[in-house]
Short mmCIF file of C-alpha atoms in Angstrom, two decimals:
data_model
loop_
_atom_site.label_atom_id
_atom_site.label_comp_id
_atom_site.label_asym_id
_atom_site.label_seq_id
_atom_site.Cartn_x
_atom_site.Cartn_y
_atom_site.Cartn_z
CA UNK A 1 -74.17 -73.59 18.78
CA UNK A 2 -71.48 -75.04 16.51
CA UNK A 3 -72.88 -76.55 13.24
CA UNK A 4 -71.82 -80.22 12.04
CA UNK A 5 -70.34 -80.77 8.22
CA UNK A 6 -73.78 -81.44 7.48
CA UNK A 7 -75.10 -77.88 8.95
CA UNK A 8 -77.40 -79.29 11.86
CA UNK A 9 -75.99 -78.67 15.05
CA UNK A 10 -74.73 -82.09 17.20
CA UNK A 11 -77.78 -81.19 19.56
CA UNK A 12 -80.04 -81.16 16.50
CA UNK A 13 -79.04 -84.62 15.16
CA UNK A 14 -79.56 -86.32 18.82
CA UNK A 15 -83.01 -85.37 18.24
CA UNK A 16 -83.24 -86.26 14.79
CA UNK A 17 -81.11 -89.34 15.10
CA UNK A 18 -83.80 -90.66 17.64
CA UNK A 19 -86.22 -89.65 15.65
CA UNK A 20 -85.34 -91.47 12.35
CA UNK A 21 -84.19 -94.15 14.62
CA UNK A 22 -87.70 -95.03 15.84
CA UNK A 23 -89.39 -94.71 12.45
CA UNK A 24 -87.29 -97.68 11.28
CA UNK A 25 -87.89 -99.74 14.01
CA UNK A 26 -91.75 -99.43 13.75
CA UNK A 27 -91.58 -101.17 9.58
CA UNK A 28 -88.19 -103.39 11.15
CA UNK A 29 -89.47 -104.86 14.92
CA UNK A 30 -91.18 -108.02 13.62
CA UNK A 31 -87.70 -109.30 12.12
CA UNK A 32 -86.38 -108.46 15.60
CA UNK A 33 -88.77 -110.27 17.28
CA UNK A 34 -88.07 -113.31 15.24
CA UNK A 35 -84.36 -112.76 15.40
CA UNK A 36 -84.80 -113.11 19.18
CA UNK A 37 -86.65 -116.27 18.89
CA UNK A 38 -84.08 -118.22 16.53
CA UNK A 39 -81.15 -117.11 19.22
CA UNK A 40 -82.51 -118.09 21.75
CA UNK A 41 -83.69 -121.57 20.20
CA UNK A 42 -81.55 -124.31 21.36
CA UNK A 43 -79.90 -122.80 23.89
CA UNK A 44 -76.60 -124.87 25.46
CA UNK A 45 -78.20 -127.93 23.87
CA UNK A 46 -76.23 -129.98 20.83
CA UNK A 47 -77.80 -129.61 17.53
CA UNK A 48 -80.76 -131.90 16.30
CA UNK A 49 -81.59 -132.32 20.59
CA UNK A 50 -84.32 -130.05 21.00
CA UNK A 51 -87.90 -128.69 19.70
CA UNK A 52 -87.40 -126.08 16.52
CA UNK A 53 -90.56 -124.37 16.61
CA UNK A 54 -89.14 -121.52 14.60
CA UNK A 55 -87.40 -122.79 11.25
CA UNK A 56 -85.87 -119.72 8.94
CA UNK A 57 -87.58 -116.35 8.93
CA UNK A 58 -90.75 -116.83 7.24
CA UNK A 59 -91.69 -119.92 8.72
CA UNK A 60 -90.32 -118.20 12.13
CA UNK A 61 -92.74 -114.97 11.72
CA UNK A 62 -95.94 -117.53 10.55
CA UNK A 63 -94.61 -119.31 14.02
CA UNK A 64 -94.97 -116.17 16.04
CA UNK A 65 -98.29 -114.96 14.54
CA UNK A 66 -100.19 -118.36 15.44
CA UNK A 67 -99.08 -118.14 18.71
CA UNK A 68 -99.52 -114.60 19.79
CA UNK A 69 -101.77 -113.13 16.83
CA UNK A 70 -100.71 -110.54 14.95
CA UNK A 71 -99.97 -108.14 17.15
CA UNK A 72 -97.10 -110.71 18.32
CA UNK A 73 -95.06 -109.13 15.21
CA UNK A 74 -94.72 -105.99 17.51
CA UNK A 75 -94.16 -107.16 20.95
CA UNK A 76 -91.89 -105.51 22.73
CA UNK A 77 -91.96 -102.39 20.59
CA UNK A 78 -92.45 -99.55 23.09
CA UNK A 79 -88.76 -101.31 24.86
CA UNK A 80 -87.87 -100.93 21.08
CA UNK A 81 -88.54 -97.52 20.31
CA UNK A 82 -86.71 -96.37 23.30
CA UNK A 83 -83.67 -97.89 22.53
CA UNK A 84 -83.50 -96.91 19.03
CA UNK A 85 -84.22 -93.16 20.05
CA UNK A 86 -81.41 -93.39 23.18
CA UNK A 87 -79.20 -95.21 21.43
CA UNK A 88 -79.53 -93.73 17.95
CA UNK A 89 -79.96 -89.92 19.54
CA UNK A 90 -76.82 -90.34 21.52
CA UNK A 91 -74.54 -92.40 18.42
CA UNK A 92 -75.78 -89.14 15.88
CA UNK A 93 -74.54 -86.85 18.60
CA UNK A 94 -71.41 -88.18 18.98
CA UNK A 95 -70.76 -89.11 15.76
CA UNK A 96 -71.64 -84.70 14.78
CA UNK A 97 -68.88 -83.99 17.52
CA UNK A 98 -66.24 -86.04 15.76
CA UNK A 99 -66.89 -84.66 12.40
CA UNK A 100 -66.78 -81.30 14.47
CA UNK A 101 -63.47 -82.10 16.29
CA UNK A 102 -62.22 -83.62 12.32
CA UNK A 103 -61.20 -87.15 13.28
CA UNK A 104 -63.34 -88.39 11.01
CA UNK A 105 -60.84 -86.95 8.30
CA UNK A 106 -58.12 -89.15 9.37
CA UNK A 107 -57.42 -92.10 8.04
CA UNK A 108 -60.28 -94.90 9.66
CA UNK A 109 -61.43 -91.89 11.37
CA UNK A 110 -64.87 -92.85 10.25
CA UNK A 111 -64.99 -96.11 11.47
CA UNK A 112 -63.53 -95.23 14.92
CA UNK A 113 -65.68 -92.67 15.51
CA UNK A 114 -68.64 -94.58 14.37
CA UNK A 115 -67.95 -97.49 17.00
CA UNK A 116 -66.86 -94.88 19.93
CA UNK A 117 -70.33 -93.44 19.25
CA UNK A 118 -71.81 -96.63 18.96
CA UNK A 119 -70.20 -98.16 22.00
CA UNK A 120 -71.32 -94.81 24.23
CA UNK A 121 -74.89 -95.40 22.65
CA UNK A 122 -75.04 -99.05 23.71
CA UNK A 123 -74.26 -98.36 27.16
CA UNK A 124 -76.79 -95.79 27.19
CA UNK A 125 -79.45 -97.79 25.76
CA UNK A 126 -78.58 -100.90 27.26
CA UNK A 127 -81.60 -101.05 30.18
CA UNK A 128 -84.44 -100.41 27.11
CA UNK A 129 -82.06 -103.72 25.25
CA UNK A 130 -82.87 -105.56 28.43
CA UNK A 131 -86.12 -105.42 28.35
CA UNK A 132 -87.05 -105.44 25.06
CA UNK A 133 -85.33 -109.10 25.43
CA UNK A 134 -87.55 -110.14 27.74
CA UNK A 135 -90.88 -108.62 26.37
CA UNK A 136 -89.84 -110.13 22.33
CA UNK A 137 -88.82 -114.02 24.12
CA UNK A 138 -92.26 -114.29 26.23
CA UNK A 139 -95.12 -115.95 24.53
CA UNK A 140 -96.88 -119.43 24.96
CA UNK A 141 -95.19 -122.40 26.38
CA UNK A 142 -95.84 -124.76 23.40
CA UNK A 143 -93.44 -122.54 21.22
CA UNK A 144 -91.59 -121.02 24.38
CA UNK A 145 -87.67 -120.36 24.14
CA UNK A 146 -84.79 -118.91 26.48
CA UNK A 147 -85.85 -118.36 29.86
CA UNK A 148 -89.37 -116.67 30.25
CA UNK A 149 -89.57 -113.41 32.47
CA UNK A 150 -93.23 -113.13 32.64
CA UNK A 151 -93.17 -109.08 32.89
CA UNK A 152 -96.78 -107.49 32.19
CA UNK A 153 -95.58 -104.88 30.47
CA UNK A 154 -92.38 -102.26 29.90
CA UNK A 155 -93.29 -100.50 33.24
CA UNK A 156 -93.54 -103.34 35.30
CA UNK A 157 -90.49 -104.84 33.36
CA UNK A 158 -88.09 -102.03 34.72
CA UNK A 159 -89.93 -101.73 37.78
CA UNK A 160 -89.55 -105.84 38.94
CA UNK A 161 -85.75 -105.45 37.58
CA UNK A 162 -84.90 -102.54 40.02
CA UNK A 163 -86.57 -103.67 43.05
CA UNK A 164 -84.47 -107.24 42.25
CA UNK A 165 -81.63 -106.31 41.15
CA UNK A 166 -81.01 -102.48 41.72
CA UNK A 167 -79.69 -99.93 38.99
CA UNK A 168 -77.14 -102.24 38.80
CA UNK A 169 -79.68 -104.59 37.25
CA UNK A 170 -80.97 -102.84 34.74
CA UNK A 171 -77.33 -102.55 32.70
CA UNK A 172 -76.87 -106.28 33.04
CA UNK A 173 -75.52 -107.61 29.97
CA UNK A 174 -74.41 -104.18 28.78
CA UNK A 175 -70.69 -106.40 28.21
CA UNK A 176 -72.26 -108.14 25.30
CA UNK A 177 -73.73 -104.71 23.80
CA UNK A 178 -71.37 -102.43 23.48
CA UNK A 179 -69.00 -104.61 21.28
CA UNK A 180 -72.41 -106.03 18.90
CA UNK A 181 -73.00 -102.23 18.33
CA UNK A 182 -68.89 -101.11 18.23
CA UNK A 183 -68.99 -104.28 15.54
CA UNK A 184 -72.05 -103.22 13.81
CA UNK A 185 -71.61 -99.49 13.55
CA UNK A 186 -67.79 -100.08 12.27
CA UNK A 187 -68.88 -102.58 9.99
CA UNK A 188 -71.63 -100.88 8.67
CA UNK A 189 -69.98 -97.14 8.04
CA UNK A 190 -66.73 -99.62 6.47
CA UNK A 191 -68.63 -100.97 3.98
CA UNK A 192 -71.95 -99.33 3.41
CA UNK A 193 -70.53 -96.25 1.36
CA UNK A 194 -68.09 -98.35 -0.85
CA UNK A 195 -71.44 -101.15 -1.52
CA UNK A 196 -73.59 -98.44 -3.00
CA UNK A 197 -70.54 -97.13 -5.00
CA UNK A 198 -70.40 -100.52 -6.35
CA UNK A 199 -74.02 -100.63 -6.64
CA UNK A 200 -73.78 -97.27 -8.84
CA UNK A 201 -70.88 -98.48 -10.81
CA UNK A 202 -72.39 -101.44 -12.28
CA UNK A 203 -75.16 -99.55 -13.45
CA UNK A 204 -77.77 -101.04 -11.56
CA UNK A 205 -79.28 -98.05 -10.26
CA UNK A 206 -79.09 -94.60 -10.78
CA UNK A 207 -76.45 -92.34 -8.55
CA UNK A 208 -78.31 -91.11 -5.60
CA UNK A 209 -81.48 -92.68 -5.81
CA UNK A 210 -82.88 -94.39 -2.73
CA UNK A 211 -82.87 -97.83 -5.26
CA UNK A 212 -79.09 -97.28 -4.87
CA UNK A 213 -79.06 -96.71 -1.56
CA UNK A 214 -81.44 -99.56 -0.52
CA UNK A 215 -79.46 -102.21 -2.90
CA UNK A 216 -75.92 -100.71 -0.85
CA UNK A 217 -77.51 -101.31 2.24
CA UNK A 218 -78.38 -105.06 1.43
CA UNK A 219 -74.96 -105.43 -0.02
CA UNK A 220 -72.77 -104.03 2.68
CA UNK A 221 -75.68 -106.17 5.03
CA UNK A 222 -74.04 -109.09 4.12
CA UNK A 223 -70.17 -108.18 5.74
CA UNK A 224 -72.15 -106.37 8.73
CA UNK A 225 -74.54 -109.68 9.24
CA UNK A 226 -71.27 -111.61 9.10
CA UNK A 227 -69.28 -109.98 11.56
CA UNK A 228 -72.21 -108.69 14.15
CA UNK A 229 -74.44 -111.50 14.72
CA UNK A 230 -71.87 -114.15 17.13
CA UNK A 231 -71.91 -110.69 19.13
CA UNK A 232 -75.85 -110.03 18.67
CA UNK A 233 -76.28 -113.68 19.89
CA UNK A 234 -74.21 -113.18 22.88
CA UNK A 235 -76.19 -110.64 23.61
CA UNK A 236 -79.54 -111.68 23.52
CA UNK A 237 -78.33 -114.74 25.32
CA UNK A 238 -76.42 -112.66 28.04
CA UNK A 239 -79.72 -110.05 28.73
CA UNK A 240 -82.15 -113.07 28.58
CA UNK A 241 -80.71 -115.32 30.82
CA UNK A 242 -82.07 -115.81 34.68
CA UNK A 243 -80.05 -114.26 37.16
CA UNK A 244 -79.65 -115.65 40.98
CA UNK A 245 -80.47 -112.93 44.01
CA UNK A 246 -77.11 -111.28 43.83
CA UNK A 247 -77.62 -110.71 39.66
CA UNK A 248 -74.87 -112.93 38.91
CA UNK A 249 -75.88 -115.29 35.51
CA UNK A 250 -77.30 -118.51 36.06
CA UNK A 251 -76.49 -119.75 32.46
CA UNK A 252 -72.67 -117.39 31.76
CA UNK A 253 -70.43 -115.97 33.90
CA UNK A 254 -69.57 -112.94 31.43
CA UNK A 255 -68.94 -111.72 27.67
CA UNK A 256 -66.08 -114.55 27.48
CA UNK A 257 -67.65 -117.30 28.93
CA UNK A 258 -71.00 -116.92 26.32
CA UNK A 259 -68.88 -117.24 23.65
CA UNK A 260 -67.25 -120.47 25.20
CA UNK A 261 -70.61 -122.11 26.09
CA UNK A 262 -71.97 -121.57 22.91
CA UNK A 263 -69.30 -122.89 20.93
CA UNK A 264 -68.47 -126.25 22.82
CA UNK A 265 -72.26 -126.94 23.67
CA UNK A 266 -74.16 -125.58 20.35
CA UNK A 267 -70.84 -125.53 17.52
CA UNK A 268 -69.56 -122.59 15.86
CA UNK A 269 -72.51 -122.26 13.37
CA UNK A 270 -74.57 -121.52 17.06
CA UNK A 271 -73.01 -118.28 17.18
CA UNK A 272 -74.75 -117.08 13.98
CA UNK A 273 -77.97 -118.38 14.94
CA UNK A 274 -81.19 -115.98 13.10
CA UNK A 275 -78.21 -114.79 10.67
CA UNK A 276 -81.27 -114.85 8.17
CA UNK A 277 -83.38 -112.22 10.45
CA UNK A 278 -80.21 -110.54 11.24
CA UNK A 279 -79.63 -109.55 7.85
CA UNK A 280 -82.89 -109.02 6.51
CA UNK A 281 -83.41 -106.15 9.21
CA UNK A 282 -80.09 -105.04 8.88
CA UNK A 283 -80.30 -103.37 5.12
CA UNK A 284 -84.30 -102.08 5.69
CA UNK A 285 -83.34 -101.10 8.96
CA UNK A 286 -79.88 -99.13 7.64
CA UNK A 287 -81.72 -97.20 4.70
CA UNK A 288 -84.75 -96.76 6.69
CA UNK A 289 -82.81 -95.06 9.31
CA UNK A 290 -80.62 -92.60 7.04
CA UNK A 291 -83.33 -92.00 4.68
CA UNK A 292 -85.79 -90.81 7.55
CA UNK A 293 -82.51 -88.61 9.04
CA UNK A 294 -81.54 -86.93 5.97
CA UNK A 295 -85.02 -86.08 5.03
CA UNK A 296 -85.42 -84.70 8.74
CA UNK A 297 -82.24 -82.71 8.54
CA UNK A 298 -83.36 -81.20 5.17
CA UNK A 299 -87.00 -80.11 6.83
CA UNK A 300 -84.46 -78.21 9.82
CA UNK A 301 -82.32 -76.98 7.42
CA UNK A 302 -85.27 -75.53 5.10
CA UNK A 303 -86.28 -73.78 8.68
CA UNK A 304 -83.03 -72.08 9.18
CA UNK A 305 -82.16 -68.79 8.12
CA UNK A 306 -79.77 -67.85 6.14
CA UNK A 307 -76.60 -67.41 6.76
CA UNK A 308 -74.98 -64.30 6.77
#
């Protein structure tokens, strides 16, 4: 099997992608869970109209934790950890075959090939999105936002979907998440190399240490928050919205017309609703997720033989 640059085979890194994928998300899923909250807060209603039962991030998380206890912080996690591990699997698998195939040695190789692989991951990953949605929005009706699906649990979540809506039904809303990950992922691989070289240059931290690394990720967190969250709330909006019997949207008509909405109804600044969670996962999340895949690749590559 043909080796990647980084001598793991593409198979290989699917596995370990997942893998380091779902570690993050375990120390990262309260932010989501808050994130989802704030977007969904206010929904198609003018500013200063409605009930803010979540105000910033830490007031937002103190918010969830009175309602639904503790373990609130990790609803929807299990919806979580499967979408990080299809979606992170699949984008490391691709994202091996380009460096194979060496278009990521042209120029903006590596931010094409990180939102082609990104874009293919969303898609794949896009029912686990959906309900993870649904699971992170429920909670009490005092401090209830977005429409409330009521699902018992991840099973019955995919189960009441399907017998609804089909297999159709379980990718609505996929329109919204291939761009916010296409965004992210090109964003992100633009920006997060050249941060920590900045990082390094100024002396802050030492070259190669995870300090450096961390303090690039927050850096390049800031251009990535910037440009991904009008998509992220799109998305959350577009997979948590109620659907009529034939799974069209109740609330948008499509990609286009969630943007539109949100803007006339809510004002730009609506579009980067939970901007505050958004970023705060984004450089944990970032590190987390490369730290936990190179240290993974090192264990396979310590289990290799030699080459000849």
């Amino acid at each position: 099997m043909a080796k990647s640059p980084g001598g793991v085979p593409p198979a290989t890194d699917l596995v370990l992608g997942a893998a380091a994928g779902c570690l993050a998300c375990v120390l990262t899923n309260p932010l989501e869970v808050v994130k989802t909250r704030l977007q969904l807060q206010g929904e198609l209603q003018p500013p200063g109209t409605y009930p803010r039962p979540y105000r910033g991030v830490l007031r937002a998380l103190g918010a969830v934790c009175r309602a639904d206890g503790l373990r609130g912080l990790q609803k929807g996690l299990a919806a979580s950890l499967l979408y990080q591990g299809l979606m992170n699997g699949v984008r490391f698998y691709c994202y091996s075959h380009a460096e194979d195939a060496g278009w990521t040695r042209y120029p903006g190789g590596t931010v094409a090939a990180g939102a082609i692989a990104g874009a293919v991951g969303a898609i794949v990953g896009s029912p686990a999105y959906l309900v993870k949605t649904h699971l992170q929005a429920q909670t009490l009706s005092s401090v209830a936002v977005g429409h409330q699906h009521n699902h018992e649990s991840i099973s019955g979540a995919f189960e009441s979907i399907y017998r609804q809506h089909g297999v159709v039904g379980l990718w609505r809303g996929v329109t919204g998440a291939v761009p916010r990950v296409a965004v992210g992922s090109a964003a992100q691989l633009a920006t997060f190399a050249s941060a920590k070289d900045w990082v390094c240059e100024h002396q802050w931290f030492g070259e190669g240490s995870w300090a450096a690394v961390l303090a690039g990720g927050m850096v390049s967190g800031v251009a990535v928050a910037v440009t991904m969250t009008p998509f992220d709330v799109v998305s959350t909006r577009l997979y948590n919205q109620p659907v009529e019997a034939d799974g069209t949207g109740k609330l948008y008509r499509g990609f286009l017309d969630c943007i539109l909405q949100i803007s006339s109804k809510e004002g730009l600044l609506g579009l980067y609703k939970g901007i505050g969670a958004v970023y705060l996962r984004l450089g944990p999340h970032t590190v987390l997720s490369l730290f936990f895949w190179d240290e993974l690749r090192k264990m396979v590559q310590h289990q290799q033989p030699p080459g000849p």
